[in-house]
PDB file of C-alpha atoms in Angstrom:
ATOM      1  CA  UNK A   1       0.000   0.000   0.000  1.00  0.00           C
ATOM      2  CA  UNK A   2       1.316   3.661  -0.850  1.00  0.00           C
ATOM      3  CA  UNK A   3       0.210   6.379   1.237  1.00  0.00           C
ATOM      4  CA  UNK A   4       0.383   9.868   0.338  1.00  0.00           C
ATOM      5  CA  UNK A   5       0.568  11.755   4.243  1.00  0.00           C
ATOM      6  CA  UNK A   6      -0.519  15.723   4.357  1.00  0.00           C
ATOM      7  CA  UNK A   7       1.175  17.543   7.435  1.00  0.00           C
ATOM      8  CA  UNK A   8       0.297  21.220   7.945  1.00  0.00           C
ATOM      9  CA  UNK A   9      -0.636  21.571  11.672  1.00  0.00           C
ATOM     10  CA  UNK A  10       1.885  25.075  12.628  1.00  0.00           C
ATOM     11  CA  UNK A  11       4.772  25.886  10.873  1.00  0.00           C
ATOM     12  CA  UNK A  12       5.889  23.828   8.202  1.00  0.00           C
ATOM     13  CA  UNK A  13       4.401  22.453   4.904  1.00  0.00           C
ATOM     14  CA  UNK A  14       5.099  18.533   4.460  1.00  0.00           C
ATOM     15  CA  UNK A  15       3.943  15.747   2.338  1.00  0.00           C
ATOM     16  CA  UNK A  16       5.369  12.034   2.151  1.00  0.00           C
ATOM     17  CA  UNK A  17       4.708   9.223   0.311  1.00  0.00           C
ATOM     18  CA  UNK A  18       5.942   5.876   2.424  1.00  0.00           C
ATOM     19  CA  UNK A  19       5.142   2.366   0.747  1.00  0.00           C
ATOM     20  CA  UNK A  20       3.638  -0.659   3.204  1.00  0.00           C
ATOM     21  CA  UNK A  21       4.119   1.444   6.759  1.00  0.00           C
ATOM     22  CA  UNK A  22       7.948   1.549   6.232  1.00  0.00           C
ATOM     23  CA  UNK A  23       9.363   2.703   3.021  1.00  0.00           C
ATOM     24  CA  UNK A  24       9.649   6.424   2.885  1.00  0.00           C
ATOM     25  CA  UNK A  25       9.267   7.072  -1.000  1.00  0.00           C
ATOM     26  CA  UNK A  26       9.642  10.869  -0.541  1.00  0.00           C
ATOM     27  CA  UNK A  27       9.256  13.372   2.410  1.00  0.00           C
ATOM     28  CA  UNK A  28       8.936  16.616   0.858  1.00  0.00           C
ATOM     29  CA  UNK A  29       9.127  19.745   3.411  1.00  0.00           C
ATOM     30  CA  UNK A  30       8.639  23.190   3.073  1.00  0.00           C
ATOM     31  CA  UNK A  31       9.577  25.505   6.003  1.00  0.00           C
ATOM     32  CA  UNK A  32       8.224  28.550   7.559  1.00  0.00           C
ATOM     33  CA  UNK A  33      11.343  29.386   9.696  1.00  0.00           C
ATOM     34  CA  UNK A  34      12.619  32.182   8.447  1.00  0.00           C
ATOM     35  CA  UNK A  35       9.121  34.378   7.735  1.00  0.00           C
ATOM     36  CA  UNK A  36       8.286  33.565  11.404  1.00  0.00           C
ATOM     37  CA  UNK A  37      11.929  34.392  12.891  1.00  0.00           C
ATOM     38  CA  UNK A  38      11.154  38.549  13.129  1.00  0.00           C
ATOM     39  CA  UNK A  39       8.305  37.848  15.002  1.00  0.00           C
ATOM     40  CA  UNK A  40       9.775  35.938  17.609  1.00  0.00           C
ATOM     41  CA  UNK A  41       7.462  32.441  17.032  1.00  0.00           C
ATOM     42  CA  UNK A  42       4.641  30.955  15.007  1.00  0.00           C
ATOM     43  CA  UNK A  43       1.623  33.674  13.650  1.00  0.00           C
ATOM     44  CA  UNK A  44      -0.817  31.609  12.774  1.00  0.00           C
ATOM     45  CA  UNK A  45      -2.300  33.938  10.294  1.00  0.00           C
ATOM     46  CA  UNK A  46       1.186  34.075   8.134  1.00  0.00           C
ATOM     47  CA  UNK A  47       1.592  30.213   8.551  1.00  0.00           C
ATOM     48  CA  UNK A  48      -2.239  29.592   6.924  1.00  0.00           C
ATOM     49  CA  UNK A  49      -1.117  31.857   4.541  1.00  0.00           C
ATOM     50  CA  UNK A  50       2.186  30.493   3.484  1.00  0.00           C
ATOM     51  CA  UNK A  51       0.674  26.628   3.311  1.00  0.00           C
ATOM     52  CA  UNK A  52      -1.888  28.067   0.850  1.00  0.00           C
ATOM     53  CA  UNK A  53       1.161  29.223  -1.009  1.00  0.00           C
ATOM     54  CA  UNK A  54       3.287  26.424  -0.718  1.00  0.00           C
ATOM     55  CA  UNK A  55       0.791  23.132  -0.648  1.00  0.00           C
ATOM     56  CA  UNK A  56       0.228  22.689  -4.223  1.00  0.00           C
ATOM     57  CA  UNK A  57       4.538  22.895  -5.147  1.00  0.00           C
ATOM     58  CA  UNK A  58       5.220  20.220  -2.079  1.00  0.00           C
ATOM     59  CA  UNK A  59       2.712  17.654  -3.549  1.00  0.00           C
ATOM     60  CA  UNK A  60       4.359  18.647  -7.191  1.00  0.00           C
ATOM     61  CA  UNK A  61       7.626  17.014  -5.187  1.00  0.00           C
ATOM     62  CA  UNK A  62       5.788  14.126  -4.203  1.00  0.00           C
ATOM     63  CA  UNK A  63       4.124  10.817  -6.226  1.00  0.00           C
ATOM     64  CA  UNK A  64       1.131  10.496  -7.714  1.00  0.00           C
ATOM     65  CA  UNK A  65      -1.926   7.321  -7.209  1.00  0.00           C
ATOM     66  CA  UNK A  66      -1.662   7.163  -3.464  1.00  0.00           C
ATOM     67  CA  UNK A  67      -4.209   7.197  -0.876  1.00  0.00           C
ATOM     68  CA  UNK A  68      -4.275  10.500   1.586  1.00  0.00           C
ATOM     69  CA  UNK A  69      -3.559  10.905   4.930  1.00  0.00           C
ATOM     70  CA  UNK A  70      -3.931  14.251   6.276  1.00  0.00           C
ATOM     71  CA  UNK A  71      -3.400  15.530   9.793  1.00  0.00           C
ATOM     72  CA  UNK A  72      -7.238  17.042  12.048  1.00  0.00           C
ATOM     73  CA  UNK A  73      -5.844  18.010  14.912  1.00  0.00           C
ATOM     74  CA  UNK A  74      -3.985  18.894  17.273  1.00  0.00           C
ATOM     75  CA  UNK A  75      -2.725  22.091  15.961  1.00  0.00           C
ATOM     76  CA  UNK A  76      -3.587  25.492  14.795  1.00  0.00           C
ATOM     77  CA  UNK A  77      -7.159  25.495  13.441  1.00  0.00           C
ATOM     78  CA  UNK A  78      -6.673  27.832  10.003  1.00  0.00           C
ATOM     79  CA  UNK A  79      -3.273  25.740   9.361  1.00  0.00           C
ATOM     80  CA  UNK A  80      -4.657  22.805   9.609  1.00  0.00           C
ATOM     81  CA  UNK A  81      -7.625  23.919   7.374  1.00  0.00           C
ATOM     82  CA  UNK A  82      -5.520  24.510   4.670  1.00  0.00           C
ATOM     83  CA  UNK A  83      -4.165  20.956   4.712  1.00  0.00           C
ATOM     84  CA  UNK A  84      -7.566  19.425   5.464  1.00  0.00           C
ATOM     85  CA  UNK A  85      -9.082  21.286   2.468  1.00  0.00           C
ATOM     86  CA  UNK A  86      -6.473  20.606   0.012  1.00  0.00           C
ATOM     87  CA  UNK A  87      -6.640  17.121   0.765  1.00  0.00           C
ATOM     88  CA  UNK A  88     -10.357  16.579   0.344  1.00  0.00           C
ATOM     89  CA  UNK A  89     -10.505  18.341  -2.584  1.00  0.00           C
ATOM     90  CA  UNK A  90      -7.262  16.234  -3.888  1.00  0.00           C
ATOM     91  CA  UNK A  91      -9.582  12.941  -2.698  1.00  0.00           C
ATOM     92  CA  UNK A  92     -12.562  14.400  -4.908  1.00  0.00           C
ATOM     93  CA  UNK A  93     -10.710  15.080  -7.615  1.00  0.00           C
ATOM     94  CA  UNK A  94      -8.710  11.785  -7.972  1.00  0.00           C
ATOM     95  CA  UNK A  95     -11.013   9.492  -6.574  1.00  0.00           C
ATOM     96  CA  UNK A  96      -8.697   8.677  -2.919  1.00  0.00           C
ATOM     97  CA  UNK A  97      -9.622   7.913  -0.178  1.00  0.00           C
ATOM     98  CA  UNK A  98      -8.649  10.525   2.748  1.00  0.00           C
ATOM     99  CA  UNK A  99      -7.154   8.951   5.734  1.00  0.00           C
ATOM    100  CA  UNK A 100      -7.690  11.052   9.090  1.00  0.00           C
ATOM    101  CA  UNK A 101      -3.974  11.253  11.194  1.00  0.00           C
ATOM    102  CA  UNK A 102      -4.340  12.388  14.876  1.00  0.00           C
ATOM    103  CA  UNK A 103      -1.080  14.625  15.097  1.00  0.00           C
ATOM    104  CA  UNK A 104       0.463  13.658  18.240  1.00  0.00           C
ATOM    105  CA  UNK A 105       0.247   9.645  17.121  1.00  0.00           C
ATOM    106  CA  UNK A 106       1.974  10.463  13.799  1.00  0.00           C
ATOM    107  CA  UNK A 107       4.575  11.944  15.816  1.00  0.00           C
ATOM    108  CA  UNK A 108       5.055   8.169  17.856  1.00  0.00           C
ATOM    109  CA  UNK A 109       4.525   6.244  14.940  1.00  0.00           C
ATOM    110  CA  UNK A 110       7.290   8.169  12.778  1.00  0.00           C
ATOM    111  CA  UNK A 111       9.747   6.015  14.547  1.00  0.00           C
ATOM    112  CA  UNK A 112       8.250   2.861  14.136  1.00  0.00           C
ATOM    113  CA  UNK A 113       9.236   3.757  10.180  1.00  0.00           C
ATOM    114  CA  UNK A 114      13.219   3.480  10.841  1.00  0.00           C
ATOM    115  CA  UNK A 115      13.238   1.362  14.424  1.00  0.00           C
ATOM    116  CA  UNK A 116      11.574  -1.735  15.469  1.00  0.00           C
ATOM    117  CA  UNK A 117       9.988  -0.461  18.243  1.00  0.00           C
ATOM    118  CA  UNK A 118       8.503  -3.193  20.550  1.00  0.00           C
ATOM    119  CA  UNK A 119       5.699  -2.788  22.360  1.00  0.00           C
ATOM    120  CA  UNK A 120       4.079  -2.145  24.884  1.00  0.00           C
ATOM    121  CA  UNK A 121       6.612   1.314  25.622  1.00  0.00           C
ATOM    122  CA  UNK A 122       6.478   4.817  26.637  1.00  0.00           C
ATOM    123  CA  UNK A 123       6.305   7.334  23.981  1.00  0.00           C
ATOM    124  CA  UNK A 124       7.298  11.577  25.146  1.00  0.00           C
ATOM    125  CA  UNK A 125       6.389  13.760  22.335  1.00  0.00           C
ATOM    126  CA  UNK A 126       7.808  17.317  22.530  1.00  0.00           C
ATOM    127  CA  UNK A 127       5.872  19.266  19.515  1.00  0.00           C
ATOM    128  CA  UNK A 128       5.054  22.927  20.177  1.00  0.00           C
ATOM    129  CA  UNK A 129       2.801  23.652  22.611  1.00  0.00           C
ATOM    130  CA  UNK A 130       1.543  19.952  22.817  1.00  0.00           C
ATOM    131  CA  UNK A 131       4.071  17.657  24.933  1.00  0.00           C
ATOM    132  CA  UNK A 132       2.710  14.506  26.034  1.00  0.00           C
ATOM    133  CA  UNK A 133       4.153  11.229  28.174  1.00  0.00           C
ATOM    134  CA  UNK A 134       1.937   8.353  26.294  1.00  0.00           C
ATOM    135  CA  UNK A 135       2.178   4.628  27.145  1.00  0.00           C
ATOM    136  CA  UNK A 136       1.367   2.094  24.176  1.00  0.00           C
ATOM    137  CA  UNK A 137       0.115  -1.101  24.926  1.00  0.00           C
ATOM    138  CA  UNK A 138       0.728  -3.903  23.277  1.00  0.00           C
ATOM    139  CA  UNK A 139      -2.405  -3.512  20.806  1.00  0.00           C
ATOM    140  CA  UNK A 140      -1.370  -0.195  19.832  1.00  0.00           C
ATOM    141  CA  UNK A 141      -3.804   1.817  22.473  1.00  0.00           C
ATOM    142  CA  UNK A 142      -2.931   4.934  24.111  1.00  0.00           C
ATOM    143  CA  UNK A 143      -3.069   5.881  27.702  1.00  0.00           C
ATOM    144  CA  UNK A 144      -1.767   9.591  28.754  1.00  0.00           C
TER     145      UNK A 144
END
């Protein structure tokens, strides 16, 4: 399977394309830094902005025919609008089925991509203003 992933919860524009849960195909990444850097942080009005501007030349980097995951949420709401709405209208267009990714878990399961990771484990995810401790059982379930 070949899924086409849609990250554009803050700062930075991404797509990727990994093949069967490990293969990463392509990880295409646009960044934000340096328009954010005179402000002192993250305006979440610029970074909407900029992933309207940016979206479209990312998935140019990336493959075609896969389906689409997209990160809802956590995250900042008009940023991750952009990436939602791209994506569903990418879906309708091409006939692909949208995939929903829960921020914070594609964070924990970006490792399992280049480490066997056994399970159960304890996960810490430092991302922004979301840092969780998260314990995965052995059936993949989360408890904070």
């Amino acid at each position: 399977m070949i899924i086409l992933g849609i990250e554009s919860s803050c700062d930075e524009t991404s797509i990727a394309v990994v093949k069967d849960g490990k293969e990463i195909l392509s990880n295409n990444i646009s960044s934000q830094i340096e328009i954010h850097k005179e402000y002192g942080g993250v305006v979440p009005e610029i970074a909407s902005r900029q992933h309207i501007k940016n979206i479209a030349t990312v998935l140019e980097e990336s493959l075609e025919q896969a389906k689409i995951t997209v990160t809802y949420a956590p995250g900042l709401i008009g940023a991750l609008l952009v990436g939602l709405s791209f994506a569903k209208g990418l879906s309708y267009a091409k006939n692909i089925p949208i995939i929903p990714v829960h921020h914070i878990k594609g964070h924990m399961y970006a490792n399992f991509l280049e480490h066997e990771v056994e399970l159960p484990c304890i996960s810490l995810v430092v991302s922004g203003g979301h840092t969780n401790i998260i314990h995965i059982d052995e059936n993949h379930k989360f408890t904070n």
